[in-house]
CSV table of C-alpha atoms and ligand atoms in Angstrom, one decimal:
chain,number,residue,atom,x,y,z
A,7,UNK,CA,-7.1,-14.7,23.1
A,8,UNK,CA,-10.9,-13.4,22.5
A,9,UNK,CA,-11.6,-9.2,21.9
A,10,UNK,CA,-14.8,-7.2,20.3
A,11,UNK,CA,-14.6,-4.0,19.5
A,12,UNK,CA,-17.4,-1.8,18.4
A,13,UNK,CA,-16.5,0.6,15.3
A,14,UNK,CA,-18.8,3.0,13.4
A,15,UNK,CA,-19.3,3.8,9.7
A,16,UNK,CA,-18.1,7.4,9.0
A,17,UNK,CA,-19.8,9.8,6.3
A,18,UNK,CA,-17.0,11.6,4.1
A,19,UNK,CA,-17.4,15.2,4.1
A,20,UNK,CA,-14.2,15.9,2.3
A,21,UNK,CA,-13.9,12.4,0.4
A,22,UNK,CA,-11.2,10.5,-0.6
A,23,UNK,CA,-11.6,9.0,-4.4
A,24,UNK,CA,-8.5,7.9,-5.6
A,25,UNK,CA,-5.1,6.6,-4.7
A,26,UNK,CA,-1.4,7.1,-5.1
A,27,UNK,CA,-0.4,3.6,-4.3
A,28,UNK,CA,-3.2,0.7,-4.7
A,29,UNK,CA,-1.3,-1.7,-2.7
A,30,UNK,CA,-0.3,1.1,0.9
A,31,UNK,CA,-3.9,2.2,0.1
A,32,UNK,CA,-2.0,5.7,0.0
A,33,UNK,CA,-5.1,8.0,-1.0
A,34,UNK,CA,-4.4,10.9,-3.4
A,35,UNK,CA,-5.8,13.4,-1.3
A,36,UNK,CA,-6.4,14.5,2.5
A,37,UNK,CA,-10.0,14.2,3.6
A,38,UNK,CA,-12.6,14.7,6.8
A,39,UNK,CA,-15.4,13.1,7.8
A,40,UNK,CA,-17.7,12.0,10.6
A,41,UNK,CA,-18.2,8.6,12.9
A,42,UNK,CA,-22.0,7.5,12.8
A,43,UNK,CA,-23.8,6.1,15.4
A,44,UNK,CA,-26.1,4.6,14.0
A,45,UNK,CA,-24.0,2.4,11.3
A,46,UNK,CA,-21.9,0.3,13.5
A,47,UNK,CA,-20.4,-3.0,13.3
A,48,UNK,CA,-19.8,-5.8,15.8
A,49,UNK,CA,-16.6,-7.7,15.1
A,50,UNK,CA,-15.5,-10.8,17.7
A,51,UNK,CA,-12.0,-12.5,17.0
A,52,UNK,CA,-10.4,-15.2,18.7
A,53,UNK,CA,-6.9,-17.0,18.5
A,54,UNK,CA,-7.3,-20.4,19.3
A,55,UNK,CA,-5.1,-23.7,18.8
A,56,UNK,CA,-8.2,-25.7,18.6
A,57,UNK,CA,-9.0,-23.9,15.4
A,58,UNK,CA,-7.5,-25.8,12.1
A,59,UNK,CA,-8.3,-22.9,9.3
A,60,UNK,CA,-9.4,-19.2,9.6
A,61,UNK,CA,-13.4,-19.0,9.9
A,62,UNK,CA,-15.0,-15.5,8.5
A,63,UNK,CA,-19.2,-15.6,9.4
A,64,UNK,CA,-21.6,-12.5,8.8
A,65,UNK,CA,-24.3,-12.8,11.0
A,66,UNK,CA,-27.9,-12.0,9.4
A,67,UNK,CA,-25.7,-11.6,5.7
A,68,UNK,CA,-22.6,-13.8,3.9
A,69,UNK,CA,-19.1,-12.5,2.8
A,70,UNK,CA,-18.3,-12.9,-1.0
A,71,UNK,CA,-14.6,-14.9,-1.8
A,72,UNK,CA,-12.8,-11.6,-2.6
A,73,UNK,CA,-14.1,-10.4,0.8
A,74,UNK,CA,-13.3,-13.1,2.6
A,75,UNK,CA,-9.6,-12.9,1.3
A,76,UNK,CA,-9.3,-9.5,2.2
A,77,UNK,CA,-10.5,-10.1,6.0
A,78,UNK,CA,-7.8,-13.1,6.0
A,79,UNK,CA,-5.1,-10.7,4.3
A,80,UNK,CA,-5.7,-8.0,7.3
A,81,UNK,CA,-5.5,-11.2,9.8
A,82,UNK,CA,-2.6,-12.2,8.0
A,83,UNK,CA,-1.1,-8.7,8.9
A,84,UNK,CA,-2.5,-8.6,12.4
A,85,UNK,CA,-0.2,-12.0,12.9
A,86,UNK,CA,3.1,-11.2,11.4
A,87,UNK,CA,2.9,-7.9,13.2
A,88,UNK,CA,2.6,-9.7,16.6
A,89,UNK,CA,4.1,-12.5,15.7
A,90,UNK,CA,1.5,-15.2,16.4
A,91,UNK,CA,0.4,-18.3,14.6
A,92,UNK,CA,-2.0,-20.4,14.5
A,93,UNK,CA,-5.9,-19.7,13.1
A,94,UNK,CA,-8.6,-17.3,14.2
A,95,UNK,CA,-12.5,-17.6,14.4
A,96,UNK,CA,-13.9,-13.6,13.3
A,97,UNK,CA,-17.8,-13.2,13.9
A,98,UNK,CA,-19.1,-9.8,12.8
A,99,UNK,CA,-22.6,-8.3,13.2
A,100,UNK,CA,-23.3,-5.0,11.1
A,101,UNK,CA,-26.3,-2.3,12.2
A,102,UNK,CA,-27.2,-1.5,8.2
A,103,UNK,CA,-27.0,-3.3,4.6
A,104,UNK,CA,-23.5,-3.9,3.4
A,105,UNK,CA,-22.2,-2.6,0.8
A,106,UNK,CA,-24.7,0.0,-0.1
A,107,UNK,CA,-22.4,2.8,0.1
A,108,UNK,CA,-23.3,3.2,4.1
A,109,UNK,CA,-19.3,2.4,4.2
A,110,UNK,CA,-19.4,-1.0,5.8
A,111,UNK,CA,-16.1,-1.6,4.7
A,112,UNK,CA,-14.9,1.1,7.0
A,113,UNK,CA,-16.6,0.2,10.4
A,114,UNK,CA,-15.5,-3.7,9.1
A,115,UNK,CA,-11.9,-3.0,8.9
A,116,UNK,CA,-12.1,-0.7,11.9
A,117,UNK,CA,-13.4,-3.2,13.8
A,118,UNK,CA,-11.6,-6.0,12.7
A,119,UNK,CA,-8.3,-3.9,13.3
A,120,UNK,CA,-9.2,-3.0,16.8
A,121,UNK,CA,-10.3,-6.7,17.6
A,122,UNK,CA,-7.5,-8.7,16.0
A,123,UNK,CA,-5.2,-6.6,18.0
A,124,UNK,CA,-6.6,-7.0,21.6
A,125,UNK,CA,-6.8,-10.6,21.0
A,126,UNK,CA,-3.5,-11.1,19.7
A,127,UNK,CA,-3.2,-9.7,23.2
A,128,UNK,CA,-0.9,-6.7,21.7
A,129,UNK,CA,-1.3,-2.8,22.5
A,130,UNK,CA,-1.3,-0.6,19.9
A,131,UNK,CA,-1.5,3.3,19.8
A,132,UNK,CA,-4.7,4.5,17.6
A,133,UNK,CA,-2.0,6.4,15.0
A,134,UNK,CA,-0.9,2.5,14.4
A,135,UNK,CA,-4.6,1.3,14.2
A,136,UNK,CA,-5.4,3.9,12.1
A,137,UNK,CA,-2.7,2.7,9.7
A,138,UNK,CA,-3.7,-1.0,10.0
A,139,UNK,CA,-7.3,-0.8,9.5
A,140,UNK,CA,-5.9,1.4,5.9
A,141,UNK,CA,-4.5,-0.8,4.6
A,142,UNK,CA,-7.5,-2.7,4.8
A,143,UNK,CA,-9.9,-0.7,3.5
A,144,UNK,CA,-8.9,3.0,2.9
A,145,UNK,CA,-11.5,4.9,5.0
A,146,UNK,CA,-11.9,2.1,8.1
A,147,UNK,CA,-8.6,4.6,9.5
A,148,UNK,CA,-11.0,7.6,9.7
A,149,UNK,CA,-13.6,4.9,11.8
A,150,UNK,CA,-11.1,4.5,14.4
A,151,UNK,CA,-10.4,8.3,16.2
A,152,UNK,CA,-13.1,10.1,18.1
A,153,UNK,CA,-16.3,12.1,16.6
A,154,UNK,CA,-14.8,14.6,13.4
A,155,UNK,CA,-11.6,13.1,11.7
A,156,UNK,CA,-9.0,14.1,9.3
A,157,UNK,CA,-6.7,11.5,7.1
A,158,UNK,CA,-3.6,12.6,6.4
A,159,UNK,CA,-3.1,11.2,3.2
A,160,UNK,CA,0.7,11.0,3.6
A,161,UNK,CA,3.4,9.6,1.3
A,162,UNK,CA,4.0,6.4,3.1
A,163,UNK,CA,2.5,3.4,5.1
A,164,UNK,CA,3.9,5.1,8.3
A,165,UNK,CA,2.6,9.0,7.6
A,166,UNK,CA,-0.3,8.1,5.9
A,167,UNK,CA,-3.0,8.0,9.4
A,168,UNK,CA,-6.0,9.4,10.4
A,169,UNK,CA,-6.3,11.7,13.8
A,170,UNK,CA,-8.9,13.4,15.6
A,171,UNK,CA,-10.0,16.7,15.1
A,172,UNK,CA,-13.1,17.3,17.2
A,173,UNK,CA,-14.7,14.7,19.7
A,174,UNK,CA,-18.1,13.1,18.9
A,175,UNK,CA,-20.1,15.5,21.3
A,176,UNK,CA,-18.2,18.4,20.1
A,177,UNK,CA,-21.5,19.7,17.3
A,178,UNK,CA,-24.5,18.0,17.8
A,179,UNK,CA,-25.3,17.3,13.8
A,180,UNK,CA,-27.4,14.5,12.4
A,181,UNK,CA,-26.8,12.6,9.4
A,182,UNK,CA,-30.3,11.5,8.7
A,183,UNK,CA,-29.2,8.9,6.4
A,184,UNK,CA,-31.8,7.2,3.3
A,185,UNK,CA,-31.1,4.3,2.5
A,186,UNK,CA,-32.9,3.7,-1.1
A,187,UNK,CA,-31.3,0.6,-1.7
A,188,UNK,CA,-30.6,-1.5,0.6
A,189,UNK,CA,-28.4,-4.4,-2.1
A,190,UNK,CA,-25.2,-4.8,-2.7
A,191,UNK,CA,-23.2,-1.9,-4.8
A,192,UNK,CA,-22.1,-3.3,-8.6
A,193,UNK,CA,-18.4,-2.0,-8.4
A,194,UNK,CA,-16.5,-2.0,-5.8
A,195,UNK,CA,-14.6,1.1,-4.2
A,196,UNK,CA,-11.1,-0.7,-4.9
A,197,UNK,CA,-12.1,-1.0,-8.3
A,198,UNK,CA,-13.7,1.9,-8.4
A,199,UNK,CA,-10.6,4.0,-7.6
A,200,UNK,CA,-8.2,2.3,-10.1
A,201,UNK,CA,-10.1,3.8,-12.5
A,202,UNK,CA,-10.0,7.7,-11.2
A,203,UNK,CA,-6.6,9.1,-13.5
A,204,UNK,CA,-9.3,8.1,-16.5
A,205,UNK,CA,-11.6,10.9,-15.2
A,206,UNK,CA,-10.7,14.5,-17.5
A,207,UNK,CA,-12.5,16.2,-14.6
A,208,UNK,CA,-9.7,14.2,-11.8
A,209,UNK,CA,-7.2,17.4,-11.9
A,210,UNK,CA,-9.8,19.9,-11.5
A,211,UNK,CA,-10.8,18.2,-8.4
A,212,UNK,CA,-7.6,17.9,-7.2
A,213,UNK,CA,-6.7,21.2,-7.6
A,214,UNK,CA,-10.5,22.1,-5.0
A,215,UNK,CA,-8.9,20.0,-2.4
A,216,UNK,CA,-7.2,22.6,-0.4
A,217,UNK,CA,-9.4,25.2,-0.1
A,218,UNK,CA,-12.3,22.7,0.5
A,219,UNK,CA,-10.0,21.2,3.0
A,220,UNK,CA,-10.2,25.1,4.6
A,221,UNK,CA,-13.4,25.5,3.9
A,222,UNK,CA,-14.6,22.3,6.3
A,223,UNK,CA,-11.7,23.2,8.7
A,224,UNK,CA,-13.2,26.5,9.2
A,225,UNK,CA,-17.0,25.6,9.7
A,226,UNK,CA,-16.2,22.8,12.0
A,227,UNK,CA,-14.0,25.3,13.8
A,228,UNK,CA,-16.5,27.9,14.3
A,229,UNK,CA,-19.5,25.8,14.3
A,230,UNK,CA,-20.3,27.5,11.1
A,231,UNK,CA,-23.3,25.2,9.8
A,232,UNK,CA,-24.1,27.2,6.5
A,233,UNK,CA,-20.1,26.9,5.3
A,234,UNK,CA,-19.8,23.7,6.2
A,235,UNK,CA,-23.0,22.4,4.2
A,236,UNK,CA,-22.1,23.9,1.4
A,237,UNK,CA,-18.7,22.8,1.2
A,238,UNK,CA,-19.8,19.1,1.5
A,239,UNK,CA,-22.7,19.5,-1.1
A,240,UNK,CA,-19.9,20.8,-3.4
A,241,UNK,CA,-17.6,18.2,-2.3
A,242,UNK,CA,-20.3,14.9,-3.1
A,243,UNK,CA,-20.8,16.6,-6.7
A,244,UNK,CA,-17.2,16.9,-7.3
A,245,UNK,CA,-16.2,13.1,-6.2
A,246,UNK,CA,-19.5,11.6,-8.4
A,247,UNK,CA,-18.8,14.2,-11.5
A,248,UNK,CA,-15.4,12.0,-11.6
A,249,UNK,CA,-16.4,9.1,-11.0
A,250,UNK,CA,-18.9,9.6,-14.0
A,251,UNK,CA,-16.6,10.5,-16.4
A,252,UNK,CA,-14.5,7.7,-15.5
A,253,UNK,CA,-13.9,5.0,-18.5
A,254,UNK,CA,-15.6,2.6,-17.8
A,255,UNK,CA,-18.2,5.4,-15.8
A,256,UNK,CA,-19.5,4.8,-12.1
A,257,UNK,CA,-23.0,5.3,-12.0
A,258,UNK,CA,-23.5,4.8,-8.3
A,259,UNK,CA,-26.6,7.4,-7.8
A,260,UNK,CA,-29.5,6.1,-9.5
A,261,UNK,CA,-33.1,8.0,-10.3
A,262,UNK,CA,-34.6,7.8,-6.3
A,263,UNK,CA,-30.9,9.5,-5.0
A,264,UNK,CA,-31.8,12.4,-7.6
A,265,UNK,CA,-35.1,13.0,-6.3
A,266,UNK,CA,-33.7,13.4,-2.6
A,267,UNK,CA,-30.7,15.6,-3.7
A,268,UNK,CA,-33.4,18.1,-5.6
A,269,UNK,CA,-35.4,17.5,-2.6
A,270,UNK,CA,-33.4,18.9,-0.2
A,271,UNK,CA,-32.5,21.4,-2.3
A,272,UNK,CA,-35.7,22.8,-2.1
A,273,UNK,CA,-36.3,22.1,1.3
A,274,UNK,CA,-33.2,24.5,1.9
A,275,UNK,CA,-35.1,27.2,0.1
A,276,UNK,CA,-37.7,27.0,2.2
A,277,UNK,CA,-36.1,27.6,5.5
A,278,UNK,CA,-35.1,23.9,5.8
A,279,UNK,CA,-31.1,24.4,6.6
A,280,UNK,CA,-29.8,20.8,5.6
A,281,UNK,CA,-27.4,19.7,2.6
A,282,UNK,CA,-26.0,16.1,0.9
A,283,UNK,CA,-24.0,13.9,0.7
A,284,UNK,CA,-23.6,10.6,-0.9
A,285,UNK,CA,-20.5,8.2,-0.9
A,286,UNK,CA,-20.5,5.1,-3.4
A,287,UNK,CA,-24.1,4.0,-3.4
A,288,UNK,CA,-27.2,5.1,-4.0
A,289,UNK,CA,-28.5,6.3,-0.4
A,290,UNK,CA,-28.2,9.4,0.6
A,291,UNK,CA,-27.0,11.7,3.9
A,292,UNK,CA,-28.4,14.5,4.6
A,293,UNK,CA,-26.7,17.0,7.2
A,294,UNK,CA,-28.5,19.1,9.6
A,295,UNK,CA,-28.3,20.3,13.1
A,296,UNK,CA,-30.0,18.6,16.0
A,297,UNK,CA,-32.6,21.3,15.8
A,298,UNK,CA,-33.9,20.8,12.4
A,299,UNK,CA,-33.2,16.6,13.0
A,300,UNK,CA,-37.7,16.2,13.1
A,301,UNK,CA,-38.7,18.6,10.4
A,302,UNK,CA,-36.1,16.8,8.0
A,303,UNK,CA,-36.5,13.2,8.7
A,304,UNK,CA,-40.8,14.4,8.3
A,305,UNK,CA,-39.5,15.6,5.2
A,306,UNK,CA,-38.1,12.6,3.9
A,307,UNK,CA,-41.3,10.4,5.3
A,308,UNK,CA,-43.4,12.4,3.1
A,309,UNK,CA,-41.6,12.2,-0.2
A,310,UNK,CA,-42.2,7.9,0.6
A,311,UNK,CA,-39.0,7.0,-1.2
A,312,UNK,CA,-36.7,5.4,1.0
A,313,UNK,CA,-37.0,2.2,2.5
A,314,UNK,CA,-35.1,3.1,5.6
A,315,UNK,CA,-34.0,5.7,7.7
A,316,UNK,CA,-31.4,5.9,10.1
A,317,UNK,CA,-30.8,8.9,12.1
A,318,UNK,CA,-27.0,9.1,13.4
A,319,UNK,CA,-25.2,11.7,15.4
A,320,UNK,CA,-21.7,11.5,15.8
A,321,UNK,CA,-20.0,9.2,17.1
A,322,UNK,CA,-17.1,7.7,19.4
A,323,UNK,CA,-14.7,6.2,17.2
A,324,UNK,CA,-13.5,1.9,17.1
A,325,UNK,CA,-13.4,1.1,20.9
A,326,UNK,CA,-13.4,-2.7,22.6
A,327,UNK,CA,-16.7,-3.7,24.7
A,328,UNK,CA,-17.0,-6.9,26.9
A,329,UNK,CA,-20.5,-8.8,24.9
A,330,UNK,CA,-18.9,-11.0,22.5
A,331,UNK,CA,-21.1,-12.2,19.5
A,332,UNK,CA,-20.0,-16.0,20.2
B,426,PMV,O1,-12.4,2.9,1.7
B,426,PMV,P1,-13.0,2.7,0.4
B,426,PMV,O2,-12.0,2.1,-0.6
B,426,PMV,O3,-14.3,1.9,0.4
B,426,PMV,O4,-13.4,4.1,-0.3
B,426,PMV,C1,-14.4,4.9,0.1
B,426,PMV,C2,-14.7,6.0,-0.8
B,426,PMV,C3,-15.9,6.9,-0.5
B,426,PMV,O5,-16.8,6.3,0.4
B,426,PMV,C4,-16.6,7.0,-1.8
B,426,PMV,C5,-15.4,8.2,0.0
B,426,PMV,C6,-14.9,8.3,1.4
B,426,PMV,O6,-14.0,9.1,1.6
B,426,PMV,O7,-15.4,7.6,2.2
């Protein structure tokens, strides 16, 4: 009754801010993004009747009480679905800083999902994991298929699932991914998106969503890097002009994420093809192809902001290994 699964952190390109039902996790709009290597987490759970209450431990970091809740909700879930008792120990290990917009959540929940399953010692299909780990956390269902992966967002807990569109060595890109600040984010996504309907700028965006939804299909179709950058560039603006003019307004790029995002701007006009991206936290992605991978991360060494830098490729999505973390 012991599993670990392996899940990466996935960087939106199409992004999902906003939701249709709070409680399903039922996200207002379809979105695409891509599975990181180098932003994983480590998540061991085991059933056992020895245990007398559900243990939650971070290793090398510490889970705040709403977090702890949620992990114990999705366990909670995980039981009545197989219907099994009885208390679980969960040990997780994460590559990067938590909650810094590097979408821990996702590769948590992905990994928890995967996990819990195994060691409830019940098979699922990866359209039901993908639904699971939702319900979670919103984007952990995009963590879970191979490489470049579309959420459908669906009207209800059953249609509302993430799939495949491309495996991870389909397009050798890199998301050379800053991290300016490596602390924990002051509002939290779920919070974060019950806001969104006070945005004035919330329809416009809405009304983007299909053609941008093209627009990424396209580029990843036909290997089309200049389309696709500048879809996803468009795309970040779009999600963080909302959450701006939310009331109260979500600030999460602060002065060092603006220097980078003008930075690469200019890099681009100088022969430099790469373009940003930034989810709910200060540090920043920037795309490129594997080609352009050393003159970019050279790039960001010499501007001396960041105080990290991970270079990712994409990645295989939640899958079990055999090295347990206890
Ligand atoms: O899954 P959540 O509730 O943490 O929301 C993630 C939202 C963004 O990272 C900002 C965008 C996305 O699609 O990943």
């Amino acid at each position: 009754m012991k599993a670990t699964a392996v899940a990466p952190a996935n960087i939106a390109f199409i992004k999902y801010w906003g939701k249709s039902d709070d409680v399903l996790r039922i996200p207002l709009n379809d979105s695409i993004s891509m599975n990181l290597s180098g932003a994983q987490t480590t998540t061991t759970v085991e059933f056992s009747p020895v245990y007398t209450k559900d243990s939650i431990m971070l290793l090398g970091g510490s889970f705040s009480e709403k977090e702890t809740d949620r992990v114990v909700d999705s366990l909670s879930r995980i039981r009545e679905s197989v219907g099994v008792g009885g208390f679980v120990r969960v040990v997780t290990q994460n590559t990067f800083p938590k909650g810094a917009g590097a979408a821990a959540s996702a590769s948590g929940f992905a990994a928890l999902t995967v996990a819990g399953f195994a060691a409830a010692g019940k098979s699922m299909t990866e359209k039901e994991q993908t639904i699971f780990a939702r319900l979670g956390s919103g984007s952990a269902c995009r963590s879970i298929p191979d490489g470049f992966v579309q959420w459908q967002k669906g009207n209800s807990n059953d249609n509302s699932y993430a799939y495949s569109l491309y495996p991870h060595d389909y397009w050798d890109l890199r998301d050379i991914l800053v991290i300016v600040d490596a602390g924990m984010k002051k509002v939290s996504t779920t919070e974060g998106h019950s806001g969104v309907t006070t945005s004035p700028l919330l329809d416009a965006r809405l009304r983007q969503i299909p053609d941008k939804i093209a627009r990424v299909s396209h580029a990843l179709a036909h290997k089309n890097f200049q389309e696709l950058g500048e879809a996803i560039e468009e795309e970040s603006e779009s999600m963080h002009s909302v959450m701006e003019t939310q009331i109260p307004p979500l600030y999460y790029r602060t002065g060092a994420t603006h220097v980078i995002m003008e930075a690469v701007v200019a890099w681009r006009n100088r022969g430099i093809p790469a373009y940003f991206t930034i989810d709910a936290g200060p540090n920043v992605h920037i795309i490129c192809e594997a080609k352009d991978e050393d003159k970019v991360v050279q790039q960001v060494k010499q501007l001396g902001i960041g105080v990290d830098i991970i270079v990712n490729t994409p990645a295989p999505g939640a899958h079990i290994v055999d090295r347990h973390l206890f």
